[in-house]
Structures are given as structure tokens and as C-alpha cells.
mmCIF file of C-alpha atoms and ligand atoms in Angstrom:
data_model
loop_
_atom_site.group_PDB
_atom_site.id
_atom_site.type_symbol
_atom_site.label_atom_id
_atom_site.label_comp_id
_atom_site.label_asym_id
_atom_site.label_seq_id
_atom_site.Cartn_x
_atom_site.Cartn_y
_atom_site.Cartn_z
ATOM 1 C CA UNK A 206 0.108 0.104 -0.068
ATOM 2 C CA UNK A 207 2.561 2.621 0.979
ATOM 3 C CA UNK A 208 4.879 1.299 -1.632
ATOM 4 C CA UNK A 209 1.886 1.698 -4.383
ATOM 5 C CA UNK A 210 1.695 5.380 -2.969
ATOM 6 C CA UNK A 211 5.528 5.998 -3.349
ATOM 7 C CA UNK A 212 5.616 4.710 -7.120
ATOM 8 C CA UNK A 213 2.408 7.026 -7.747
ATOM 9 C CA UNK A 214 4.063 9.914 -6.348
ATOM 10 C CA UNK A 215 6.932 8.600 -8.499
ATOM 11 C CA UNK A 216 9.727 8.843 -5.612
ATOM 12 C CA UNK A 217 12.715 6.760 -6.399
ATOM 13 C CA UNK A 218 14.870 7.782 -3.324
ATOM 14 C CA UNK A 219 12.108 6.940 -1.065
ATOM 15 C CA UNK A 220 11.449 3.673 -2.519
ATOM 16 C CA UNK A 221 13.628 1.403 -0.483
ATOM 17 C CA UNK A 222 12.646 3.293 2.626
ATOM 18 C CA UNK A 223 8.721 2.677 2.513
ATOM 19 C CA UNK A 224 9.145 -0.742 1.030
ATOM 20 C CA UNK A 225 11.339 -1.645 4.019
ATOM 21 C CA UNK A 226 9.043 0.134 6.367
ATOM 22 C CA UNK A 227 6.191 -2.249 5.013
ATOM 23 C CA UNK A 228 8.050 -5.508 5.353
ATOM 24 C CA UNK A 229 8.771 -4.503 9.105
ATOM 25 C CA UNK A 230 5.363 -4.577 9.594
ATOM 26 C CA UNK A 231 4.979 -1.494 11.567
ATOM 27 C CA UNK A 232 1.631 0.157 12.720
ATOM 28 C CA UNK A 233 0.850 3.764 11.924
ATOM 29 C CA UNK A 234 1.099 4.500 15.742
ATOM 30 C CA UNK A 235 4.391 2.624 16.275
ATOM 31 C CA UNK A 236 7.221 4.817 17.829
ATOM 32 C CA UNK A 237 10.237 3.685 19.029
ATOM 33 C CA UNK A 238 12.320 5.336 21.620
ATOM 34 C CA UNK A 239 16.049 4.868 22.026
ATOM 35 C CA UNK A 240 17.676 5.308 25.274
ATOM 36 C CA UNK A 241 21.030 6.250 25.233
ATOM 37 C CA UNK A 242 22.736 6.603 28.856
ATOM 38 C CA UNK A 243 26.063 8.685 28.317
ATOM 39 C CA UNK A 244 28.923 9.254 30.381
ATOM 40 C CA UNK A 245 32.047 10.668 28.673
ATOM 41 C CA UNK A 246 30.860 9.835 25.400
ATOM 42 C CA UNK A 247 31.684 13.226 23.511
ATOM 43 C CA UNK A 248 33.228 11.633 20.544
ATOM 44 C CA UNK A 249 30.867 8.606 20.290
ATOM 45 C CA UNK A 250 27.393 10.398 20.657
ATOM 46 C CA UNK A 251 27.256 12.334 17.487
ATOM 47 C CA UNK A 252 28.213 9.596 15.655
ATOM 48 C CA UNK A 253 25.700 7.006 17.126
ATOM 49 C CA UNK A 254 22.848 9.586 16.706
ATOM 50 C CA UNK A 255 23.819 10.162 12.774
ATOM 51 C CA UNK A 256 23.724 6.426 12.467
ATOM 52 C CA UNK A 257 20.495 6.002 14.326
ATOM 53 C CA UNK A 258 18.715 8.760 12.395
ATOM 54 C CA UNK A 259 20.105 7.226 9.053
ATOM 55 C CA UNK A 260 18.504 3.683 9.730
ATOM 56 C CA UNK A 261 15.387 5.244 11.153
ATOM 57 C CA UNK A 262 14.658 7.402 8.103
ATOM 58 C CA UNK A 263 15.585 4.877 5.726
ATOM 59 C CA UNK A 264 13.009 2.329 7.128
ATOM 60 C CA UNK A 265 10.362 5.268 7.829
ATOM 61 C CA UNK A 266 10.513 4.256 11.357
ATOM 62 C CA UNK A 267 8.914 6.989 13.918
ATOM 63 C CA UNK A 268 11.359 7.737 16.530
ATOM 64 C CA UNK A 269 12.993 9.731 19.509
ATOM 65 C CA UNK A 270 16.486 9.550 21.038
ATOM 66 C CA UNK A 271 16.385 10.065 24.923
ATOM 67 C CA UNK A 272 20.007 11.217 25.948
ATOM 68 C CA UNK A 273 20.724 10.422 29.774
ATOM 69 C CA UNK A 274 23.751 12.294 30.187
ATOM 70 C CA UNK A 275 25.210 12.330 33.971
ATOM 71 C CA UNK A 276 26.968 15.385 33.923
ATOM 72 C CA UNK A 277 30.003 13.989 31.920
ATOM 73 C CA UNK A 278 32.913 15.898 32.654
ATOM 74 C CA UNK A 279 34.172 15.698 28.966
ATOM 75 C CA UNK A 280 30.935 17.905 28.065
ATOM 76 C CA UNK A 281 28.790 15.204 26.261
ATOM 77 C CA UNK A 282 25.745 17.349 27.221
ATOM 78 C CA UNK A 283 26.927 20.361 24.942
ATOM 79 C CA UNK A 284 27.195 17.856 22.162
ATOM 80 C CA UNK A 285 23.936 16.687 22.757
ATOM 81 C CA UNK A 286 22.260 20.107 22.685
ATOM 82 C CA UNK A 287 24.093 20.616 19.166
ATOM 83 C CA UNK A 288 22.394 17.391 18.297
ATOM 84 C CA UNK A 289 19.174 18.658 19.300
ATOM 85 C CA UNK A 290 19.494 21.755 17.245
ATOM 86 C CA UNK A 291 20.346 19.584 14.224
ATOM 87 C CA UNK A 292 17.666 17.051 14.332
ATOM 88 C CA UNK A 293 14.930 18.685 16.296
ATOM 89 C CA UNK A 294 13.642 18.330 19.946
ATOM 90 C CA UNK A 295 10.799 16.011 18.629
ATOM 91 C CA UNK A 296 13.744 13.606 17.735
ATOM 92 C CA UNK A 297 16.516 14.427 20.243
ATOM 93 C CA UNK A 298 15.172 14.254 23.886
ATOM 94 C CA UNK A 299 17.873 15.385 26.840
ATOM 95 C CA UNK A 300 17.508 14.087 29.983
ATOM 96 C CA UNK A 301 20.530 15.407 31.873
ATOM 97 C CA UNK A 302 21.305 14.490 35.565
ATOM 98 C CA UNK A 303 23.390 16.202 38.060
ATOM 99 C CA UNK A 304 25.826 13.552 38.719
ATOM 100 C CA UNK A 305 26.907 9.982 37.873
ATOM 101 C CA UNK A 306 24.005 8.202 39.337
ATOM 102 C CA UNK A 307 24.407 5.066 37.511
ATOM 103 C CA UNK A 308 23.169 3.011 34.437
ATOM 104 C CA UNK A 309 20.101 1.328 36.389
ATOM 105 C CA UNK A 310 18.459 4.710 37.257
ATOM 106 C CA UNK A 311 19.292 6.227 33.847
ATOM 107 C CA UNK A 312 16.912 3.870 32.292
ATOM 108 C CA UNK A 313 14.554 4.466 34.654
ATOM 109 C CA UNK A 314 14.598 8.270 33.993
ATOM 110 C CA UNK A 315 14.823 7.733 30.428
ATOM 111 C CA UNK A 316 11.527 5.508 30.203
ATOM 112 C CA UNK A 317 9.653 8.435 32.185
ATOM 113 C CA UNK A 318 10.427 10.415 29.538
ATOM 114 C CA UNK A 319 9.962 8.262 26.425
ATOM 115 C CA UNK A 320 6.782 8.680 24.419
ATOM 116 C CA UNK A 321 7.433 5.603 22.202
ATOM 117 C CA UNK A 322 5.485 2.445 22.791
ATOM 118 C CA UNK A 323 8.609 0.448 22.093
ATOM 119 C CA UNK A 324 11.916 1.012 23.981
ATOM 120 C CA UNK A 325 15.484 0.339 22.552
ATOM 121 C CA UNK A 326 18.302 0.046 24.754
ATOM 122 C CA UNK A 327 21.902 0.085 23.608
ATOM 123 C CA UNK A 328 25.197 1.678 24.658
ATOM 124 C CA UNK A 329 26.365 4.943 23.059
ATOM 125 C CA UNK A 330 29.808 3.675 22.367
ATOM 126 C CA UNK A 331 28.975 2.477 18.944
ATOM 127 C CA UNK A 332 29.741 -1.377 20.227
ATOM 128 C CA UNK A 333 26.112 -1.593 19.182
ATOM 129 C CA UNK A 334 25.431 -0.743 15.669
ATOM 130 C CA UNK A 335 21.974 0.661 14.782
ATOM 131 C CA UNK A 336 21.833 -1.182 11.585
ATOM 132 C CA UNK A 337 20.322 -4.316 13.676
ATOM 133 C CA UNK A 338 17.388 -2.348 14.964
ATOM 134 C CA UNK A 339 15.199 -3.067 11.805
ATOM 135 C CA UNK A 340 16.097 -6.875 12.616
ATOM 136 C CA UNK A 341 15.019 -6.367 15.964
ATOM 137 C CA UNK A 342 11.873 -4.708 14.740
ATOM 138 C CA UNK A 343 10.971 -7.330 12.106
ATOM 139 C CA UNK A 344 11.479 -10.493 14.532
ATOM 140 C CA UNK A 345 9.416 -8.709 17.184
ATOM 141 C CA UNK A 346 6.650 -8.107 14.779
ATOM 142 C CA UNK A 347 6.530 -11.589 13.465
ATOM 143 C CA UNK A 348 6.301 -13.125 16.890
ATOM 144 C CA UNK A 349 4.818 -10.657 18.912
ATOM 145 C CA UNK A 350 7.778 -10.876 21.266
ATOM 146 C CA UNK A 351 7.983 -8.954 24.537
ATOM 147 C CA UNK A 352 11.715 -8.577 24.363
ATOM 148 C CA UNK A 353 14.228 -9.076 21.490
ATOM 149 C CA UNK A 354 17.813 -9.202 22.716
ATOM 150 C CA UNK A 355 21.037 -9.037 20.485
ATOM 151 C CA UNK A 356 23.429 -11.922 20.930
ATOM 152 C CA UNK A 357 26.892 -12.005 20.191
ATOM 153 C CA UNK A 358 27.162 -15.619 20.626
ATOM 154 C CA UNK A 359 25.066 -17.465 17.780
ATOM 155 C CA UNK A 360 24.893 -17.360 14.243
ATOM 156 C CA UNK A 361 26.275 -14.606 12.648
ATOM 157 C CA UNK A 362 26.951 -12.716 16.101
ATOM 158 C CA UNK A 363 30.610 -12.100 16.956
ATOM 159 C CA UNK A 364 32.904 -9.689 18.851
ATOM 160 C CA UNK A 365 35.840 -7.292 17.236
ATOM 161 C CA UNK A 366 38.603 -5.962 19.293
ATOM 162 C CA UNK A 367 38.706 -8.214 22.604
ATOM 163 C CA UNK A 368 41.656 -9.780 23.871
ATOM 164 C CA UNK A 369 41.793 -13.457 24.903
ATOM 165 C CA UNK A 370 41.288 -12.195 28.670
ATOM 166 C CA UNK A 371 38.180 -10.096 27.810
ATOM 167 C CA UNK A 372 36.686 -12.870 25.929
ATOM 168 C CA UNK A 373 37.354 -15.460 28.691
ATOM 169 C CA UNK A 374 35.751 -13.117 31.215
ATOM 170 C CA UNK A 375 32.425 -12.831 29.246
ATOM 171 C CA UNK A 376 32.179 -16.379 28.332
ATOM 172 C CA UNK A 377 32.867 -17.392 32.093
ATOM 173 C CA UNK A 378 30.379 -14.891 33.082
ATOM 174 C CA UNK A 379 27.892 -16.174 30.582
ATOM 175 C CA UNK A 380 28.276 -19.722 31.403
ATOM 176 C CA UNK A 381 28.049 -19.381 35.500
ATOM 177 C CA UNK A 382 24.928 -17.270 34.853
ATOM 178 C CA UNK A 383 23.284 -19.584 32.432
ATOM 179 C CA UNK A 384 24.214 -22.478 34.888
ATOM 180 C CA UNK A 385 22.853 -21.075 37.731
ATOM 181 C CA UNK A 386 19.917 -19.206 36.574
ATOM 182 C CA UNK A 387 19.045 -20.850 33.271
ATOM 183 C CA UNK A 388 17.235 -17.886 31.571
ATOM 184 C CA UNK A 389 17.465 -19.663 28.201
ATOM 185 C CA UNK A 390 19.151 -16.583 26.653
ATOM 186 C CA UNK A 391 22.591 -17.048 24.689
ATOM 187 C CA UNK A 392 23.832 -13.577 25.627
ATOM 188 C CA UNK A 393 22.983 -12.477 29.253
ATOM 189 C CA UNK A 394 25.496 -9.704 29.631
ATOM 190 C CA UNK A 395 24.869 -7.926 26.396
ATOM 191 C CA UNK A 396 22.567 -4.736 26.598
ATOM 192 C CA UNK A 397 21.243 -3.976 23.003
ATOM 193 C CA UNK A 398 17.596 -4.893 23.452
ATOM 194 C CA UNK A 399 14.208 -3.843 22.198
ATOM 195 C CA UNK A 400 11.121 -4.001 24.617
ATOM 196 C CA UNK A 401 7.727 -3.427 24.581
ATOM 197 C CA UNK A 402 7.223 -0.255 26.764
ATOM 198 C CA UNK A 403 5.071 -1.602 29.811
ATOM 199 C CA UNK A 404 7.147 -4.768 29.584
ATOM 200 C CA UNK A 405 10.373 -2.677 30.342
ATOM 201 C CA UNK A 406 8.781 -0.868 32.954
ATOM 202 C CA UNK A 407 7.416 -3.840 34.824
ATOM 203 C CA UNK A 408 10.967 -5.406 34.439
ATOM 204 C CA UNK A 409 12.790 -2.435 35.625
ATOM 205 C CA UNK A 410 10.691 -1.972 38.739
ATOM 206 C CA UNK A 411 11.309 -5.835 39.444
ATOM 207 C CA UNK A 412 14.995 -5.542 39.021
ATOM 208 C CA UNK A 413 17.166 -5.097 42.015
ATOM 209 C CA UNK A 414 20.892 -5.527 40.754
ATOM 210 C CA UNK A 415 23.230 -2.651 39.539
ATOM 211 C CA UNK A 416 25.977 -2.924 37.016
ATOM 212 C CA UNK A 417 26.493 -5.865 34.899
ATOM 213 C CA UNK A 418 24.429 -7.863 36.667
ATOM 214 C CA UNK A 419 21.335 -5.494 35.843
ATOM 215 C CA UNK A 420 21.262 -6.738 32.168
ATOM 216 C CA UNK A 421 21.087 -10.218 33.102
ATOM 217 C CA UNK A 422 18.564 -9.851 35.923
ATOM 218 C CA UNK A 423 16.261 -8.209 33.339
ATOM 219 C CA UNK A 424 16.562 -11.569 31.408
ATOM 220 C CA UNK A 425 15.754 -13.433 34.647
ATOM 221 C CA UNK A 426 13.004 -11.672 35.484
ATOM 222 C CA UNK A 427 11.278 -11.850 31.978
ATOM 223 C CA UNK A 428 11.193 -15.309 32.268
ATOM 224 C CA UNK A 429 9.773 -15.230 35.582
ATOM 225 C CA UNK A 430 6.916 -13.070 34.367
ATOM 226 C CA UNK A 431 6.582 -15.255 31.349
ATOM 227 C CA UNK A 432 7.447 -12.833 28.728
ATOM 228 C CA UNK A 433 8.545 -14.046 25.421
ATOM 229 C CA UNK A 434 12.155 -13.447 24.368
ATOM 230 C CA UNK A 435 13.504 -13.427 20.625
ATOM 231 C CA UNK A 436 17.064 -13.274 19.827
ATOM 232 C CA UNK A 437 18.776 -11.725 16.911
ATOM 233 C CA UNK A 438 22.652 -12.141 16.179
ATOM 234 C CA UNK A 439 24.663 -9.087 16.327
ATOM 235 C CA UNK A 440 28.180 -8.090 15.710
ATOM 236 C CA UNK A 441 29.792 -6.261 18.508
ATOM 237 C CA UNK A 442 32.726 -3.955 18.050
ATOM 238 C CA UNK A 443 34.781 -2.635 20.881
ATOM 239 C CA UNK A 444 34.861 0.908 21.592
ATOM 240 C CA UNK A 445 36.863 2.771 19.134
ATOM 241 C CA UNK A 446 36.638 6.082 21.084
ATOM 242 C CA UNK A 447 36.862 6.408 24.941
ATOM 243 C CA UNK A 448 38.000 4.146 27.755
ATOM 244 C CA UNK A 449 36.927 0.797 28.988
ATOM 245 C CA UNK A 450 35.294 0.804 32.382
ATOM 246 C CA UNK A 451 35.861 -3.013 32.944
ATOM 247 C CA UNK A 452 37.784 -3.800 36.056
ATOM 248 C CA UNK A 453 38.101 -6.286 38.908
ATOM 249 C CA UNK A 454 35.501 -4.607 40.913
ATOM 250 C CA UNK A 455 32.960 -5.136 38.267
ATOM 251 C CA UNK A 456 33.859 -8.889 38.068
ATOM 252 C CA UNK A 457 33.533 -9.460 41.806
ATOM 253 C CA UNK A 458 30.233 -7.352 41.599
ATOM 254 C CA UNK A 459 28.879 -9.504 38.837
ATOM 255 C CA UNK A 460 29.503 -12.698 40.802
ATOM 256 C CA UNK A 461 28.105 -11.539 44.083
ATOM 257 C CA UNK A 462 24.998 -10.075 42.465
ATOM 258 C CA UNK A 463 24.672 -13.646 40.619
ATOM 259 C CA UNK A 464 24.615 -15.604 43.649
ATOM 260 C CA UNK A 465 22.072 -13.035 45.162
ATOM 261 C CA UNK A 466 19.569 -13.830 42.403
ATOM 262 C CA UNK A 467 20.672 -17.896 42.550
ATOM 263 C CA UNK A 468 19.366 -17.376 46.280
ATOM 264 C CA UNK A 469 16.303 -15.236 45.598
ATOM 265 C CA UNK A 470 14.581 -16.347 42.405
ATOM 266 C CA UNK B 105 11.406 -21.879 46.204
ATOM 267 C CA UNK B 106 14.417 -20.156 45.302
ATOM 268 C CA UNK B 107 17.114 -21.924 43.045
ATOM 269 C CA UNK B 108 19.624 -22.195 45.870
ATOM 270 C CA UNK B 109 16.918 -23.963 48.060
ATOM 271 C CA UNK B 110 16.021 -26.184 45.165
ATOM 272 C CA UNK B 111 19.848 -26.823 44.681
ATOM 273 C CA UNK B 112 20.357 -27.560 48.229
ATOM 274 C CA UNK B 113 17.235 -29.789 48.667
ATOM 275 C CA UNK B 114 18.480 -32.095 45.565
ATOM 276 C CA UNK B 115 21.932 -32.251 47.258
ATOM 277 C CA UNK B 116 20.585 -33.065 50.473
ATOM 278 C CA UNK B 117 18.241 -35.829 49.071
ATOM 279 C CA UNK B 118 20.938 -37.086 47.047
ATOM 280 C CA UNK B 119 23.369 -37.280 49.754
ATOM 281 C CA UNK B 120 21.156 -38.999 52.108
ATOM 282 C CA UNK B 121 20.680 -41.331 49.621
ATOM 283 C CA UNK B 122 24.241 -42.170 48.903
ATOM 284 C CA UNK B 123 24.866 -42.277 52.660
ATOM 285 C CA UNK B 124 22.383 -44.905 53.098
ATOM 286 C CA UNK B 125 23.682 -47.249 50.372
ATOM 287 C CA UNK B 126 27.118 -46.735 51.682
ATOM 288 C CA UNK B 127 25.963 -47.723 55.385
ATOM 289 C CA UNK B 128 24.060 -50.941 53.966
ATOM 290 C CA UNK B 129 20.523 -49.488 54.486
ATOM 291 C CA UNK B 130 19.799 -49.909 50.702
ATOM 292 C CA UNK B 131 20.113 -53.261 49.294
ATOM 293 C CA UNK B 132 22.659 -52.965 45.978
ATOM 294 C CA UNK B 133 24.403 -55.693 44.339
ATOM 295 C CA UNK B 134 27.965 -56.296 45.467
ATOM 296 C CA UNK B 135 29.422 -55.092 42.256
ATOM 297 C CA UNK B 136 27.793 -51.571 42.692
ATOM 298 C CA UNK B 137 29.368 -51.172 46.351
ATOM 299 C CA UNK B 138 32.688 -50.556 44.114
ATOM 300 C CA UNK B 139 31.960 -47.185 42.767
ATOM 301 C CA UNK B 140 29.173 -45.829 45.072
ATOM 302 C CA UNK B 141 31.894 -44.482 47.492
ATOM 303 C CA UNK B 142 33.394 -42.222 44.883
ATOM 304 C CA UNK B 143 30.251 -41.347 43.238
ATOM 305 C CA UNK B 144 30.026 -37.796 44.617
ATOM 306 C CA UNK B 145 33.573 -36.883 43.800
ATOM 307 C CA UNK B 146 32.850 -38.458 40.468
ATOM 308 C CA UNK B 147 29.879 -36.043 39.866
ATOM 309 C CA UNK B 148 31.851 -33.084 40.887
ATOM 310 C CA UNK B 149 34.875 -33.852 38.727
ATOM 311 C CA UNK B 150 32.409 -34.612 35.994
ATOM 312 C CA UNK B 151 30.872 -31.454 36.341
ATOM 313 C CA UNK B 152 34.235 -29.567 36.214
ATOM 314 C CA UNK B 153 35.405 -31.048 33.355
ATOM 315 C CA UNK B 154 32.068 -30.642 31.600
ATOM 316 C CA UNK B 155 32.458 -26.636 32.424
ATOM 317 C CA UNK B 156 35.946 -26.572 31.368
ATOM 318 C CA UNK B 157 35.318 -28.171 28.018
ATOM 319 C CA UNK B 158 32.303 -26.088 27.331
ATOM 320 C CA UNK B 159 33.920 -22.574 28.076
ATOM 321 C CA UNK B 160 37.088 -23.946 26.178
ATOM 322 C CA UNK B 161 34.964 -24.676 23.303
ATOM 323 C CA UNK B 162 33.039 -21.300 23.355
ATOM 324 C CA UNK B 163 36.416 -19.618 23.261
ATOM 325 C CA UNK B 164 37.525 -21.816 20.246
ATOM 326 C CA UNK B 165 34.357 -20.742 18.244
ATOM 327 C CA UNK B 166 34.407 -17.228 19.604
ATOM 328 C CA UNK B 167 33.308 -15.382 16.451
ATOM 329 C CA UNK B 168 35.122 -12.270 15.180
ATOM 330 C CA UNK B 169 33.846 -9.694 12.956
ATOM 331 C CA UNK B 170 36.806 -7.779 11.523
ATOM 332 C CA UNK B 171 34.266 -6.685 8.542
ATOM 333 C CA UNK B 172 31.958 -5.048 11.059
ATOM 334 C CA UNK B 173 34.882 -2.994 12.369
ATOM 335 C CA UNK B 174 36.252 -1.690 9.182
ATOM 336 C CA UNK B 175 32.677 -0.865 8.141
ATOM 337 C CA UNK B 176 32.235 1.049 11.144
ATOM 338 C CA UNK B 177 35.436 2.893 10.783
ATOM 339 C CA UNK B 178 34.204 4.011 7.232
ATOM 340 C CA UNK B 179 30.784 5.021 8.695
ATOM 341 C CA UNK B 180 32.122 7.015 10.965
ATOM 342 C CA UNK B 181 34.266 9.040 8.429
ATOM 343 C CA UNK B 182 30.862 9.636 6.711
ATOM 344 C CA UNK B 183 29.267 10.678 9.672
ATOM 345 C CA UNK B 184 31.552 13.229 10.773
ATOM 346 C CA UNK B 185 31.769 14.870 7.457
ATOM 347 C CA UNK B 186 27.849 15.060 7.641
ATOM 348 C CA UNK B 187 28.024 16.411 11.185
ATOM 349 C CA UNK B 188 30.169 19.187 10.455
ATOM 350 C CA UNK B 189 27.836 20.166 7.922
ATOM 351 C CA UNK B 190 24.917 20.117 10.458
ATOM 352 C CA UNK B 191 27.305 22.198 12.864
ATOM 353 C CA UNK B 192 27.696 19.545 15.319
ATOM 354 C CA UNK B 193 31.238 19.466 16.859
ATOM 355 C CA UNK B 194 33.215 16.160 16.008
ATOM 356 C CA UNK B 195 36.818 16.299 17.259
HETATM 357 N N1 GTP C 140 23.995 7.987 32.278
HETATM 358 C C1 GTP C 140 25.222 7.313 32.787
HETATM 359 N N2 GTP C 140 25.563 6.413 31.565
HETATM 360 C C2 GTP C 140 26.575 5.620 31.914
HETATM 361 C C3 GTP C 140 27.049 5.311 33.312
HETATM 362 N N3 GTP C 140 28.091 4.301 33.182
HETATM 363 C C4 GTP C 140 28.265 3.842 31.889
HETATM 364 N N4 GTP C 140 27.217 4.573 31.088
HETATM 365 C C5 GTP C 140 27.111 4.620 29.546
HETATM 366 O O1 GTP C 140 26.705 3.175 29.279
HETATM 367 C C6 GTP C 140 26.866 2.625 28.050
HETATM 368 C C7 GTP C 140 27.566 1.361 28.421
HETATM 369 O O2 GTP C 140 28.869 1.585 29.351
HETATM 370 P P1 GTP C 140 30.228 1.377 28.996
HETATM 371 O O3 GTP C 140 31.160 1.902 29.623
HETATM 372 O O4 GTP C 140 30.586 0.991 27.242
HETATM 373 O O5 GTP C 140 30.357 -0.494 29.590
HETATM 374 P P2 GTP C 140 30.635 -1.729 28.733
HETATM 375 O O6 GTP C 140 30.457 -1.618 27.200
HETATM 376 O O7 GTP C 140 30.608 -2.863 29.492
HETATM 377 O O8 GTP C 140 32.356 -1.476 28.940
HETATM 378 P P3 GTP C 140 33.290 -0.590 27.666
HETATM 379 O O9 GTP C 140 32.940 -0.320 26.527
HETATM 380 O O10 GTP C 140 34.461 -1.630 27.538
HETATM 381 O O11 GTP C 140 33.933 0.530 28.434
HETATM 382 C C8 GTP C 140 27.623 3.611 27.275
HETATM 383 O O12 GTP C 140 26.994 4.493 26.659
HETATM 384 C C9 GTP C 140 28.101 4.357 28.548
HETATM 385 O O13 GTP C 140 28.475 5.910 28.305
HETATM 386 C C10 GTP C 140 26.636 6.098 34.259
HETATM 387 O O14 GTP C 140 26.769 6.106 35.287
HETATM 388 N N5 GTP C 140 25.657 6.927 34.068
HETATM 389 MG MG1 MG C 141 30.856 -0.542 25.821
#
């Protein structure tokens, strides 16, 4: 129907866009809110936003990008304001916070601002590429999934730029979590996901952990509530700009958090 | 019932049955008594070996994606050029 319209209007550049939008199975009222938590992502933020906008335009997807910046010392917020001027207030929503309050609460605050009926959670450091979003949406629509999660560990998924130590850490972390908690998701520590908005709200209010366990607990809770979960293989490129925050503290925190969940769910 | 309680309950039942067998309360064929004493140890060692093999295998088959990296680097250049045009600071 929509593609018929474009061909009637003689639009050539728009053909791929509308045709793909059609095949995603979007409803006219569908809107996707991307939550982008940022802390010192001055170099990454403009590029990730540019890539997001490119994909959304190409597929004719109704969107907004909520940037939750925790008063980054590198001035990420200034860049966010420039992006708002460039792409418009209806597409770029700013949710600045006074200090580094952490990822968990960043999502809570972000949801409050989000006006879409679907929420996409991803990192702002370009490790998660927006090109996978149409695949998330397609799979979600096909099966009416409550959650679609990106996985680096099946099919065409993969990781670039990790040394052996980081690979081992991720694999062991996933193995222990899968063995203890059995949530039936192949990439538990990943954080590139699409949720129905009410589902995400419910999961977040039930989730108690912080740090890396947070992402995993969301999947455990999703199973607990009987939500359906789909998986899309994704490639993950380690951050090109900025510094990694993974250290021994995170690992100890992860193990403790895992055990807490093992004892409480 | 939490996963921990379920695990502890299962372990307890198993250990009780094992102890009962060991102490002769459960009649088992003579030949079975050869390996019953070592059963818990055997299970732990098997599980450990399985875990190591599983993690080892997942490391060997760990998928790389150099093309995604190349593609991203190119796209970043494209993005930066366009962002400058939109008056967004890119360093
Ligand atoms: N608002 C906010 N965002 C945060 C905070 N901590 C991390 N982030 C953002 O959350 C996302 C994920 O954090 P990362 O530092 O990339 O975590 P990671 O991917 O596990 O580790 P590396 O990429 O190796 O550094 C990024 O977009 C960060 O900017 C925080 O305290 N507040
Ligand atoms: Mg990252």
C-alpha cells in the first residue's frame, strides 16, 4: 500500500525506505524510543545518533532518542544540545542529570521521558550498531515478542577487538549465569535490546541488581514473568573512542549479584 | 522456592541416599558397591570437566567480525563529514 503510494508519487529515493518499512510490519502509531545513557561519550554520541537517524529515516520508522547524560566532565551534554538543534526537539530528547547516578536509574529516568510504545536500549559507544534495529523490529513484529535481545554468541554474531582475557571473562560470566539461572538467553551480559514499553517498565521495577548483573537480571525476571524473548545475532565492535570501565570490581560485583539472584529467584 | 533452596534440597536428598547406600541400608548388588563410595566425587569432577570443556569450546568458536569493524570506521568518517555540515562538533 505505502509502496504503491510512492510509486504513484514517483519517489525514487524513498522507494527502499517505504518498502522496507512495510516489510517490518509497522503500525502507523508505532514509535520507537531509544534510551542512550552517556558518560564521557563526547566523541561517540554524535556518530551514534547520526547512524540511528540514518537507519530510522531509511526504514521510515517513527523515533525519538532520549539522551541521559550524567553531567559528563568531557561536555557530552553540549554535543547533545547541538544534536538537538540539528535534528529537532521531537527527535532528540535530553534528560541531563546532576551527577554519575549509574546505568540502572538512567533507564528508569529515560523511560519516564520516553513517548514511544517500544523502547530500545543500547550503549552509546558504537559497540551496538543501529543497523540491527530493523532486524529487532522485524522479529518482534513477526512473533509479537515482549523482548528482543541482541546476541553475540549465536549464528552470525561476533565480537571484534577483545583480547583473550576479555573473551574469557565474558564467556565465563555467561556460562556461570546460564548454569545457575537458566534464563535461556545466549548472551546475558549484552545490553542491546528492544522492549515493549510496559514490559520494560515492569522489568525495571522488579530488578534489584546494579552494574553488569542488571542486564542479566532483566532476562531472568522476563522469564519469571513469562514474557517471550527473541534473539537476533549482532556484531559487537569494542569501543573505538573512550576508555573501557571493566575492572576487577565489576567482576566481583557480578559474581555477588549472580549469587544473590540464585538465592532469591 | 528459590533456585538455591532447590539446589540444596536436591543435593541433600542425593547425599542422604548415597549415605544410606554406603551404610548398607539400601540393598544394592555387590558389584555396585565398587563405585558407590566415589560417586559424589565423580559427579563433581565430571561437572568440572564439562564446564572447562564448554568454556574452552566457546572460546575456540568465539566469532570475530573484522568486517564490522572496517565498516564502522568508514561509516564514522561519513558521519563526521555530515555532522560538520550540521554544525555539530566532532573532534
Ligand atoms: N548516564 C550514565 N551512563 C553511563 C554510566 N556508566 C556508563 N554509562 C553509559 O552506558 C553505556 C555502557 O557503558 P560502557 O562503559 O560502554 O560499558 P561496557 O560496554 O560494559 O564497557 P566498555 O565499552 O569496555 O567501556 C555507555 O553508553 C556509557 O556511556 C553512568 O553512570 N551514567
Ligand atoms: Mg561499551
